[in-house]
Amino acid sequence: MTITSHDNVPTTVLDGAVKDYSRDKVYVLTAIFLAVLTIIEVFTYAAPDFPVWADELLIPVLMILMAVKFFTIIYVFMHLKFDKPILTRIFYMGLVLAVLVYIAMLSTFRIWFDGQHG
Amino acid sequence: MAETLTSRPTLAEADAHQAHAHIDADTNTGISNTKLGMWLFLASECLLFGGLITTYLLYKRPLEGPTPDEIFDIPFTSTSSFVLLMSSLTMVLAVSAIERGEHQRMRVWIGATAALGATFIAGQIYEFTVFVREGLGFTTSRFSSAFYTLTGFHGIHVTIGIIMLVSLVLLSLRGKIPEHKAETVEIVGLYWHFVDVVWVVIFAVVYLIPS
Amino acid sequence: MALTEDRPLALPSGDTDDGYTPTGVFTRPTAETGVRSWFTTVDHKKIGIMYGAAAIFFLIIGGVEALLIRMQLWAPRGSLLSANLYNQVYTMHGTTMVFLVVMPIGAAFANYLIPLQIGARDVAFPRINAFSFWAFLFGGLFLNTSWIMGGGADGGWFMYAPNSGVIFSPTHGIDFWNLGLIITGIASLTGAVNLIVTVLNMRAPGMTLMRMPIFTWMALVSQFLLLFAIPVLTSAQILLMLDRGFDANFFNVQKGANPLLWEHLFWIFGHPEVYLMILPAFGLVSEILPTFARKPIFGYPFIVFSGIAIGFMGWGVWAHHMFVSGIGPISVTAFSLTTMFIAVPTGVKILNWTATMWGGKLRFSSPMLFSIGLVTMFTIGGLSGVMHSVAPMDSQQTDTYFIVAHFHYVLFGGAFFGFMGAFYFYWPKAFGYMLNESLGKANFWLMLLGFNLTFAPMHVLGLQGMSRRIYTYDAGYGFEFWNKVATIGAFTLASSVALFVFNIFYSKSKAKNLPPVGPDPWDSRTIEWMVPSPTPVYNFDPIPTVTRVDDFWYRKYGETKDGKLVRIASTAEVAQQRTDGKGIHLPSPSYWPIVLAFGLPIVGYGLIFSLWLALIGGIIVVGGIYGWVMEPPDDPDAAHDDHGSDAHASDGGDAAVTDSKDAVKEVETVG
Amino acid sequence: MQRLPKIVRILAVISFTAVVVLFAALIVNSFQNSGKPLTSLAPQGPSAESIQQLLVPVTSIAAIVFVLVLGAIVFITWKFRERTDSDPEEFPSQVHGKTTLEIGWTILPALILAGIAVGTVMTIINLNREEPNSLNVQVAGQQWWWEYKYDLNNDGNFDGPEDVTTATEMVIPAGKPVQVTTTSHDVIHSFWIPGLNGKKDAVPGLRSPLKLQADEPGVFRGQCTEFCGLSHANMRMLVRAVSSSEYDAWVKNQLKDHGADPTDPVAAEGKKVWLSLCAQCHVIDGINDLKMKETPPPLVAGVAPNLTHLMTRGTFAGSIFNLYEPVASDGEALPMSDVAAAGDPGAALTGGKVDTASVNRVTLEAWLRNAPALKPMYPQGGRGMPNLNLTEEQIDQLVAFLETLN
Amino acid sequence: MLSSRMFTTAFRFFAGLAVFSLIAAFAVGLTSETQSLMNRVLGPLTLGWKGGVGNHFAYTIFLGLAVAAAALAGLLIAFRDADPDAEAQIVHMESVPLTRAPSGVNYLPALGALAFVLMLIGLATESGGLTMAAIAVMVVVAFTWTVRTWAERATGDDHTNAELYHRFIDPFRVPVISILVIGLVAIGLSRVLLSVSKIGSVWVFGLVALAFFLIAVLLALKPSSARWVTTAVVVIGAIAIVAAGIAGAVIGEREIEHHGSETHSSEGAVGLHPGDPVEIQGGTSA
Ligand code: HEA
Ligand code: HEA
Ligand code: CUA
Ligand SMILES: [Cu+2]
């Protein structure tokens, strides 16, 4: 963390730019992108035999789609992309910690091997 | 590491100057306290939802009663996922509007966000009612408890979000959200998007991955 | 935010008719002194003091519970407590000591010291700060009211399922435990957000992160631990609440529940929890040792980074509490190894403290004695920790008194010794008088003796087979002698605590005849010692500019090239004078934090006894939140400029857009 | 106030000496393990021995580290203390750190720990190695006693007709490995025989392995170590290791049932009482074992101790009372016996005659009179044995009947 | 702060009234009850939770009076009624203009009347829910009305009056309105969804959301359009949802097939189910 106390940064980076709708366009496009991804997700259910996600690949595909959606929302809608990096770091601390810790915990339940846990 | 002998009585003068000479950024990080606070809160919410999602994953195969595959109505849940996703769009447009100082437009977008959120909740009430009718009570099996707790908890988050949104509209109508408080909208927005992001995870992990 | 205000606002000057607020209870309260001011204060110093006072109150409760335990175990087949009562007493003892004593004392120091050490006027969200305190206090009281409402919790402080279910514990004790800790959890979480934001955002000019005093660093790390650990416990407690109150199946084995789920969730919280209890004490000792050794802390960056490392590694070791729970040899091995290596960063700290003393000019005032006590006693506890981390050995030791010995050595010998030292160290700063030194030293030696008499025998008791959490033991197992020693020790310990309490009052009565303590009685190093004692409400006037670690020390002293120290200014020259504080804007007191916090235990009682009561509590909470949000951002009396916008805003719409530009920074939305 | 500093100095000396003496006494005491039936420092089986082999070096390392740290601190505080005659403006040299040194004492503990880690991993592997030809026993905890099921024909099922179910005491052949599986019928308990191995939690719904082996015949005590509610303190276990021939005889006797009516008329009366009251919870093979499968007892755990061969046990009720008392010289047994020395069933263990003279009737009768008064239990919640309000006559009859259950 | 200026005459009157009614209620309860002394004391103190309160009617009247007077006293102290200083401080003026008659419409009487009628309907049809809801609305109306009439006459300045009113009412009104909005949509819409077919529910759900979204887009694209347009859209939307919800409720739920028939045998521990009673037969007592 390199936070120096005297960065001359305005409170909100998004300030100013009065009557600037260009960002709105980005938002709409992002939403469309997200919608498309969601449609693909739904297709994994509607057409389970589609070669891309048949059998073992289903879960990886879903996880990737989920991750892309997840990060798109936090980066664009939640402005992490435009904001100070410290926010990203703080959020990642929680996120990564949660993912690691809970995966480790599920592993001790041997949940990844079918039918063994319980 | 020794430092050369420094004479520092001038420091007191430097201090005295500092207090009046203004610091341009309000804060050391350049981020307002409330926004930083909200992000910290959201980071900690990851562990809260993580715990509930983990519990669900552990318990998703019930010993008795309906199983997830039997019970889920994917077309319906997909629609409600869309609804929540689009509410994120309207939310971000509201933030963008207030940053430009367009109060009326901001209220419209926030109103739309709240309405879509309420629609999502309606969908959840519907879904829960149907599941209960189909024989999946809260106490039926380990799966049912875990499922209702996780999604219900998310639903409570959405509800709190809607309350905040409607309150924003009402306050804005009373002129309590002037430009310099535009950040309040952004912060409520952060919360809203986070709730959406949690649903993205729930939708994939709970609904789409077959058990 | 309101603190970095560019609009100069006066402190309410004392000459107007004090205490008269024309608009009644719906304005912000103004009292700065007197009993009432404590209920509405948002001053981090007052809140810190209240945290400390409440913690000492709970210490006496928890201590009396400990004495009951020891009296029951004085001889085989003790008959002072019934089995049922004993189980409640030890559960509440553990819970009280952990959640209502050690954590709040950490919070007390963090609250009092962080703003002072980083050169801020208050914390980032003063009202949330007050709320955190009240929620903690009400949560703690709520928890303890279980004693008069059907008995305390009886499942042990980690409340393993399914023994915590309604079938096995049909009284409401566990409900009180569960809801009470959810409430204190809310307090800790909001407190953590608050203090982290404070440290990150509100440092004085020049106070970079690597110039922060070590206590602030350690407190920051422990607040991060809280931030991430509390929600894990909360999620587990939600499951327990749903199980107990609403027949869910999370811990219902008939329906295929796995009792290890609770164990995992609890310890994922629980282990970070034990480190967040010790780290503030580590930080305090790192302030005290250099002061009394009269040389800088040895290896500042190593101390800081080992603290951060402890914070991180603390997340990967939780299952060492579950070595024998049946998690399987691979998990056992993995967690055994991760646990062991946590000794490395901790060892760095111990050795760096030792090196700090090396070559110093050691003055053995009471704070120093307690700090040395921590270094040695914690090492014993830490080493027995390493012995547990060796999983096969732990399979013999777990759930015996050997464990009890370990955690009292780290918690009492570590955290509590550190806090005692810090009480002696910071007492003059907070209250303007010194605690008596002779009594202080007597206090130390008595405590050291009592502590070791109480807990050292438990090592041997444990290894020789005494199980923990037993209300009775039989003759013939060889437990009699050391139990008697431990009981004697516990009473010695109690007398040392009593001596401390006595010292407080004794010194206060003597202080009137003594000259006032200056800002810097110990010739210390960090900038909190620049301000007059007791600390004025506004903390600093003016805010200092910081140029290096131990800034205050180097205002007094300079170093030659070969590391020789030379005095360059007298303390009086560089310390700040008490000013009238005019022109400094401070956050106004508020009623809402206490109102909001008051609603929480009512919701708690409601969930236990009647949902209608919960509704009433809920209305108080919601009304509290909205009252809070809509509260005039500042006390109108304290404002110089016109708050006109409020008056004509009622027709709604964009009218308020006309707000004058200079009001822009007057934001205090939630703080 | 004037004299206080002196008092303080005396206090300091007393405290310091007392602590040193205390530590010395503790160290000495930890080597004295005779007469301490629960000690974990006197291993009597291979598993416990391999733990001991780890304990000795690890504890020594810990002790050395402590002595070094403490020694350094005592030395430093002595050497560098501020002298009364020193110049107040004289300051020690201001060392801010020494990176090499610090890296050194980061790496050194890491190396020591790496050594400990190797030993740890090896021991874990060793403790988990499966022994061929071991005896399989399922140990189930419930509030507040233990149930043992022997899978004698090694078919993986503990409830077959060739298998044995018993309670409270576990009988094993000395020198032979026993593969224990722990589980529970209600809450979490922990099975611990310190002389033979470390503990293993008994978790409901879970089955966890634990290896036991006794080198020599003998009686090994244990104590439930996971808090399990009201009478956790009164939940002990007892392992009786016997020679293999004695073990075979014990098994043979255990496989017999007690369907036949007792010859003694008092005992026959007792059997009637037993059938009307006790049979709703307890099983005696050959009398109500089949019926019990249909109507399980009104207990949360779903089982009460199997009484078929009650008199083959030396203790009862979670091993906290002696069932056989070494006959006291004045003929009077204490109601609360000194259970550290476990009662001995003598010949009854293998089905021989019950030595009625040495049966601890006082406690057994007290138990039947009002069990919850002897051992805190919660019968109204289905946990523990209730007070059945028996008459003295019924009690006598019942005891006579129970005494036939060899 | 609790200086004597705090206690206005009006406050003293109401506070006194409250205390005396409370004492009266207690006295009535105590004297007209016939149970044991303990219950007679406890009864009136615990609102009849433990013990009895004797003459219900008189007790309730006095207690109600006490509560009402206490509320008024609280209100007065909260706003320093009749203290010109207080009002002046709100308007940031040296003194306050004189009071004059209130202006503006007041829809509360109508709402109250509606609630009253609904309550009658509820009583007549014996539907407890409706009655309770109507009573709740009436309480809210009474409360709001009181505050409002008080605020409308507080000073002669409408702005000040409105500000006073909002200060008090907003912390209650804002959350209540928010919850109502959600409740309305969530409950109304979910009734509709339950009454249509399974496929239909997806369509209805999607279309409603789409409608919300499109209306918002339209409104947002023309933000200049008069405020009443927005208001009208919101009102019409609310009415539509309520109407649809009622319709849905009347039609009732569709047939939903029950799944949970095949129960897998429980593999868990043997034992009692939590609910089962434990019965132990005792022998002849000694
Ligand atoms: C302040 C609180 C605190 C702290 C700091 C610690 C520190 C440690 N603890 Fe402790 N622990 C508790 C509080 C704490 N613990 C509590 C409350 C419990 C019981 C909970 C319950 O069951 O109720 C517990 C239980 C507990 C267990 C579970 C025991 C069981 O129930 O079976 C284990 C197992 O591994 C363990 C290990 C450790 C280790 C390895 C450390 C390490 O961090 C210690 C590191 C320190 C040192 C090692 C000393 C200094 C180092 C040197 C001088 C360097 C050289 C050293 C070597 C080369 C070895 N602890
Ligand atoms: C920080 C934490 C902390 C602290 C400080 C203590 C302090 C003490 N503890 Fe405790 N303890 C725990 C945390 C702590 N404990 C935990 C977590 C458990 C596990 C619980 C569980 O298993 O669930 C435990 C369990 C525990 C046990 C094991 C119980 C069992 O397993 O059956 C025992 C037994 O001796 C014990 C003893 C003591 C004693 C004698 C003290 C003494 O140090 C107390 C000394 C203090 C006082 C005595 C203060 C009171 C002073 C007075 C009364 C006189 C002054 C009065 C006035 C001036 C008015 N504790
Ligand atoms: Cu069984 Cu403790
Ligand atoms: Cu731990």
XYZ file of C-alpha atoms in Angstrom, chain C residues 273-474:
202
model
C -10.205 -13.784 17.255
C -7.410 -14.917 19.555
C -4.875 -12.964 17.542
C -6.991 -9.877 17.479
C -7.029 -10.124 21.250
C -3.260 -10.290 21.547
C -2.195 -7.831 18.842
C -3.307 -4.629 20.617
C -1.348 -5.774 23.661
C 1.666 -6.410 21.442
C 1.261 -2.895 20.104
C 1.075 -1.379 23.564
C 4.180 -3.197 24.697
C 5.964 -1.960 21.615
C 5.228 1.558 22.807
C 6.245 0.958 26.390
C 9.500 -0.956 25.957
C 11.331 1.684 23.863
C 10.175 4.426 26.186
C 11.660 2.793 29.237
C 14.707 1.433 27.431
C 15.314 4.934 26.083
C 16.122 3.674 22.655
C 14.029 3.097 19.547
C 12.121 -0.112 18.915
C 14.458 -2.605 17.360
C 13.510 -3.196 13.738
C 10.330 -1.185 13.311
C 9.554 -2.666 9.884
C 10.044 -6.217 11.124
C 7.704 -5.643 14.021
C 5.110 -4.146 11.721
C 5.329 -6.805 9.073
C 5.379 -9.660 11.534
C 2.148 -8.232 12.928
C 0.652 -8.202 9.459
C 1.985 -11.709 8.866
C 0.366 -12.948 12.073
C -2.857 -11.369 10.882
C -2.725 -13.198 7.583
C -1.448 -16.540 8.800
C -4.065 -16.524 11.526
C -6.614 -17.331 8.835
C -5.050 -20.586 7.787
C -4.813 -22.454 11.052
C -8.289 -22.706 12.513
C -8.600 -26.466 12.365
C -5.880 -26.897 14.989
C -8.777 -26.704 17.417
C -10.255 -29.712 15.659
C -7.342 -32.100 15.447
C -9.277 -34.880 17.129
C -12.679 -34.084 15.679
C -12.261 -36.582 12.870
C -11.361 -34.268 9.990
C -8.971 -36.832 8.582
C -5.192 -37.179 8.628
C -4.513 -35.005 5.585
C -6.338 -32.013 6.992
C -4.742 -32.623 10.348
C -1.277 -32.606 8.837
C -1.938 -29.498 6.795
C -3.287 -27.488 9.701
C -0.612 -28.797 12.027
C 2.098 -27.431 9.770
C 0.487 -24.051 9.114
C -0.024 -23.624 12.842
C 3.574 -24.310 13.727
C 4.912 -21.670 11.454
C 2.902 -18.962 13.062
C 5.521 -19.145 15.778
C 7.958 -17.531 13.345
C 6.470 -14.031 13.122
C 5.566 -14.158 16.794
C 9.091 -15.125 17.631
C 10.347 -12.162 15.626
C 8.380 -9.905 17.885
C 9.618 -11.479 21.097
C 13.210 -11.360 19.979
C 12.945 -7.820 18.668
C 11.587 -6.684 21.996
C 14.463 -8.392 23.711
C 16.844 -6.647 21.353
C 15.132 -3.342 22.058
C 16.071 -3.703 25.687
C 19.602 -4.769 24.866
C 22.010 -1.930 25.362
C 19.296 0.328 26.680
C 19.077 2.213 29.904
C 16.212 0.400 31.504
C 13.937 2.095 33.968
C 11.686 -0.324 35.790
C 8.525 1.657 36.242
C 5.277 -0.309 36.529
C 4.454 -0.196 32.812
C 7.878 -1.602 32.049
C 7.502 -4.374 34.603
C 4.211 -5.470 33.125
C 5.690 -5.377 29.648
C 8.572 -7.602 30.624
C 5.967 -9.788 32.273
C 4.204 -10.061 28.949
C 7.349 -10.951 27.049
C 8.212 -13.800 29.382
C 4.760 -15.106 30.249
C 3.527 -14.953 26.691
C 6.552 -16.941 25.613
C 5.486 -19.750 27.931
C 1.990 -19.661 26.479
C 3.304 -19.449 22.946
C 5.572 -22.416 23.418
C 2.767 -24.530 24.829
C 0.833 -23.377 21.740
C 3.570 -24.822 19.580
C 3.248 -28.033 21.544
C -0.444 -28.198 20.687
C 0.293 -27.508 17.095
C 2.052 -30.855 16.933
C -1.125 -32.764 16.215
C -0.240 -36.122 17.765
C 0.715 -34.386 20.988
C -2.437 -32.353 20.870
C -4.480 -35.534 20.699
C -3.306 -36.158 24.257
C -3.569 -32.556 25.370
C -6.701 -31.210 23.788
C -9.582 -30.492 26.116
C -7.433 -30.970 29.164
C -6.158 -28.394 31.590
C -2.987 -28.185 29.541
C -5.009 -26.196 27.016
C -6.525 -24.145 29.809
C -2.988 -23.344 30.909
C -1.973 -22.402 27.356
C -4.716 -19.951 26.723
C -4.558 -18.315 30.099
C -0.835 -17.813 29.590
C -1.389 -16.124 26.251
C -4.562 -14.295 27.226
C -3.791 -13.297 30.766
C -0.009 -13.468 30.655
C -0.017 -11.922 27.208
C -2.950 -9.689 26.517
C -3.822 -8.820 30.068
C -0.302 -8.082 31.284
C 0.079 -5.801 28.273
C -3.142 -4.016 29.119
C -2.144 -3.623 32.748
C 1.128 -2.040 31.690
C -0.723 0.243 29.338
C -3.171 1.250 32.053
C -0.264 2.440 34.154
C 1.408 4.028 31.151
C -1.530 5.964 29.741
C -3.356 6.730 32.962
C -1.792 10.218 33.310
C -2.603 11.008 29.700
C -6.254 10.123 30.119
C -6.917 11.366 33.634
C -4.197 13.835 34.445
C -2.740 12.016 37.401
C -0.238 9.221 37.823
C -1.072 5.909 39.414
C 0.998 5.302 42.487
C 4.272 3.648 41.526
C 4.858 1.637 44.677
C 1.376 0.225 44.574
C 1.910 -0.386 40.886
C 5.021 -2.431 41.509
C 3.338 -4.327 44.299
C 0.466 -4.917 41.918
C 2.847 -6.355 39.344
C 4.618 -8.733 41.681
C 1.406 -9.903 43.257
C -0.124 -10.468 39.865
C 2.909 -12.321 38.598
C 2.834 -14.562 41.630
C -0.902 -15.133 41.551
C -0.909 -15.706 37.837
C 1.769 -18.359 37.911
C 0.334 -20.040 40.976
C -3.023 -20.253 39.244
C -2.109 -21.367 35.803
C 1.308 -23.016 35.862
C 0.000 -26.043 37.793
C -2.648 -26.494 35.135
C 0.045 -27.617 32.692
C 0.878 -30.568 34.882
C -2.753 -31.217 35.766
C -3.571 -31.401 32.085
C -0.731 -33.669 31.154
C -1.612 -35.925 34.036
C -5.107 -36.275 32.721
C -7.406 -33.659 34.193
C -10.085 -32.957 31.653
C -11.376 -29.417 31.299
C -14.982 -28.370 31.859
C -15.545 -30.911 34.618
C -17.451 -29.694 37.617
C -15.994 -32.361 39.801
C -13.150 -34.811 40.017
C -12.552 -37.808 42.208
